[in-house]
Amino acid sequence: MGKPSISDLRRIPTFEGLNEEALDWLIDKAELQTLQVDDYLFRKGDPIDYMHIILSGKLRIKIQQGKQFREISAIEAGSVTGILPYSRMKEATGFGIAVEETKVLSLHKKNFVEMEQVSRDMVQALVGVMTTRARDFTRLQQQNEKMMALGKLSAGLAHELNNPAS
């Protein structure tokens, strides 16, 4: 697969309504890469300098907790990840690993200023992706906090049941 076509990008919900000029610009400025199974798109601590558009394939996102790794999500074809316009993200907090052969179109953040001049609609669509990402992250954090509280409650209850004298 060479560079993607306009129709390839239009299959991705974030880009489906954008004009040809904007999509041509994106195709021209971005770099295409192919990841094989178990290749990393990013690792914890790597600087986040690229926006990644997953054209095909799938990534799993893992975080390290102590010596254990925990899968927190999967990124499927049609998703946009990495840095986005107006994002303050500086470095990766987890690991992005290909589950199968994965085609990724990557745009360096140095192109974001020019993107605003080429297509405000593209920037607006990507800010929408960032808003959704922030909402999903907040929901995941809340779920994790509830699970930790439930674990502490269970441990306390088990301790009380095993020590009736107390």
Coordinates of C-alpha atoms in Angstrom, one line a residue:
M1 CA 0.0 0.0 0.0
G2 CA 1.4 3.3 -1.1
K3 CA 0.1 6.6 0.3
P4 CA -3.6 6.4 1.1
S5 CA -6.2 7.9 -1.2
I6 CA -8.8 10.5 -0.4
S7 CA -11.4 7.8 -0.3
D8 CA -9.3 5.8 2.3
L9 CA -9.3 8.9 4.6
R10 CA -13.0 9.5 4.0
R11 CA -13.8 6.0 5.5
I12 CA -12.5 7.4 8.8
P13 CA -15.3 9.2 10.6
T14 CA -13.1 12.1 11.7
F15 CA -12.2 12.9 8.0
E16 CA -15.4 11.9 6.1
G17 CA -16.8 15.4 5.7
L18 CA -13.6 17.2 4.8
N19 CA -12.9 18.7 1.4
E20 CA -10.4 17.2 -1.1
E21 CA -7.9 20.0 -0.7
A22 CA -7.6 19.3 3.0
L23 CA -7.2 15.6 2.6
D24 CA -4.7 16.0 -0.2
W25 CA -2.7 18.2 2.1
L26 CA -2.8 15.6 4.9
I27 CA -1.7 12.8 2.5
D28 CA 1.1 15.0 1.2
K29 CA 2.5 16.0 4.7
A30 CA 2.1 12.7 6.5
E31 CA 4.3 9.7 6.6
L32 CA 3.0 6.1 6.1
Q33 CA 4.4 3.3 8.2
T34 CA 3.6 -0.4 8.5
L35 CA 3.9 -2.1 11.9
Q36 CA 4.2 -5.8 12.2
V37 CA 2.8 -7.9 15.1
D38 CA 4.4 -6.8 18.4
D39 CA 6.0 -3.7 16.9
Y40 CA 5.7 -0.6 19.1
L41 CA 4.1 2.6 17.8
F42 CA 5.2 4.3 21.0
R43 CA 6.7 3.4 24.4
K44 CA 6.2 4.9 27.8
G45 CA 8.3 8.1 28.1
D46 CA 8.6 8.6 24.3
P47 CA 8.0 12.2 23.3
I48 CA 4.6 12.6 21.6
D49 CA 5.4 14.5 18.4
Y50 CA 3.0 12.8 15.9
M51 CA -0.7 12.5 15.3
H52 CA -1.4 8.9 14.1
I53 CA -4.2 7.8 11.9
I54 CA -4.8 4.0 12.1
L55 CA -5.7 3.1 8.5
S56 CA -5.8 -0.7 9.0
G57 CA -4.9 -3.1 11.8
K58 CA -5.2 -2.8 15.5
L59 CA -3.0 -1.6 18.4
R60 CA -3.4 -2.5 22.1
I61 CA -2.5 0.1 24.7
K62 CA -0.8 -1.1 27.9
I63 CA 0.3 0.6 31.0
Q64 CA 2.7 -0.6 33.6
Q65 CA 1.6 -0.9 37.2
G66 CA 4.5 -2.0 39.4
K67 CA 6.0 -5.0 37.6
Q68 CA 2.7 -5.9 35.9
F69 CA 1.4 -4.7 32.5
R70 CA -2.3 -4.0 32.1
E71 CA -4.2 -3.5 28.8
I72 CA -6.3 -0.5 29.1
S73 CA -7.7 -0.2 25.6
A74 CA -7.4 -1.1 21.9
I75 CA -7.1 1.3 19.0
E76 CA -8.8 0.0 15.9
A77 CA -8.6 1.0 12.2
G78 CA -10.3 4.4 11.7
S79 CA -9.0 5.8 15.0
V80 CA -6.8 8.9 15.5
T81 CA -4.2 8.8 18.4
G82 CA -1.1 10.6 19.4
I83 CA -0.9 14.4 19.7
L84 CA -3.7 16.6 18.4
P85 CA -3.9 20.3 17.7
Y86 CA -4.0 22.3 21.0
S87 CA -3.1 19.2 23.0
R88 CA -0.6 19.7 25.9
M89 CA 0.5 16.0 25.8
K90 CA 4.2 15.8 26.1
E91 CA 5.2 12.1 26.4
A92 CA 3.6 8.7 26.2
T93 CA 2.3 7.3 29.5
G94 CA 1.9 3.7 28.1
F95 CA 2.8 1.4 25.3
G96 CA 1.1 1.1 21.9
I97 CA 1.8 -2.3 20.4
A98 CA 0.5 -3.7 17.1
V99 CA -1.7 -6.8 17.5
E100 CA -1.7 -7.4 13.7
E101 CA -0.1 -5.8 10.7
T102 CA -1.1 -2.1 11.1
K103 CA -0.9 0.7 8.6
V104 CA -0.4 4.1 10.3
L105 CA -0.4 7.6 8.7
S106 CA 1.6 9.9 10.9
L107 CA 1.6 13.7 10.8
H108 CA 4.3 15.6 12.8
K109 CA 3.0 18.4 15.1
K110 CA 5.2 21.0 13.3
N111 CA 2.4 20.9 10.6
F112 CA -0.4 21.9 12.9
V113 CA -0.1 25.6 12.3
E114 CA -0.2 25.1 8.5
M115 CA -3.2 22.7 9.1
E116 CA -5.2 25.6 10.6
Q117 CA -4.6 27.6 7.4
V118 CA -5.5 24.7 5.1
S119 CA -8.6 23.5 6.9
R120 CA -10.2 24.9 10.0
D121 CA -12.8 22.0 9.6
M122 CA -10.0 19.4 10.0
V123 CA -8.7 21.2 13.2
Q124 CA -12.2 21.3 14.6
A125 CA -12.8 17.6 13.9
L126 CA -9.5 16.7 15.6
V127 CA -10.4 18.9 18.7
G128 CA -13.6 16.9 18.9
V129 CA -11.5 13.7 19.0
M130 CA -9.4 15.2 21.8
T131 CA -12.6 16.1 23.8
T132 CA -13.9 12.5 23.4
R133 CA -10.5 11.2 24.5
A134 CA -10.5 13.4 27.6
R135 CA -14.0 12.2 28.5
D136 CA -13.1 8.6 28.0
F137 CA -9.9 9.0 30.1
T138 CA -11.9 10.6 33.0
R139 CA -14.4 7.8 32.9
L140 CA -11.6 5.2 33.0
Q141 CA -10.0 7.0 36.0
Q142 CA -13.3 7.0 37.9
Q143 CA -13.8 3.3 37.2
N144 CA -10.3 2.5 38.5
E145 CA -10.9 4.6 41.6
K146 CA -14.2 2.7 42.3
M147 CA -12.5 -0.6 41.8
M148 CA -9.7 0.3 44.3
A149 CA -12.3 1.5 46.8
L150 CA -14.2 -1.8 46.4
G151 CA -11.0 -3.7 46.9
K152 CA -10.2 -1.9 50.1
L153 CA -13.7 -2.4 51.4
S154 CA -13.6 -6.2 50.5
A155 CA -10.2 -6.5 52.3
G156 CA -11.5 -4.7 55.4
L157 CA -14.7 -6.8 55.5
A158 CA -12.7 -10.1 55.1
H159 CA -10.4 -9.0 57.9
E160 CA -13.4 -8.3 60.2
L161 CA -15.0 -11.6 59.4
N162 CA -11.8 -13.5 60.1
N163 CA -11.2 -11.7 63.4
P164 CA -14.6 -11.7 65.2
A165 CA -13.0 -10.6 68.5
S166 CA -12.3 -7.2 67.1

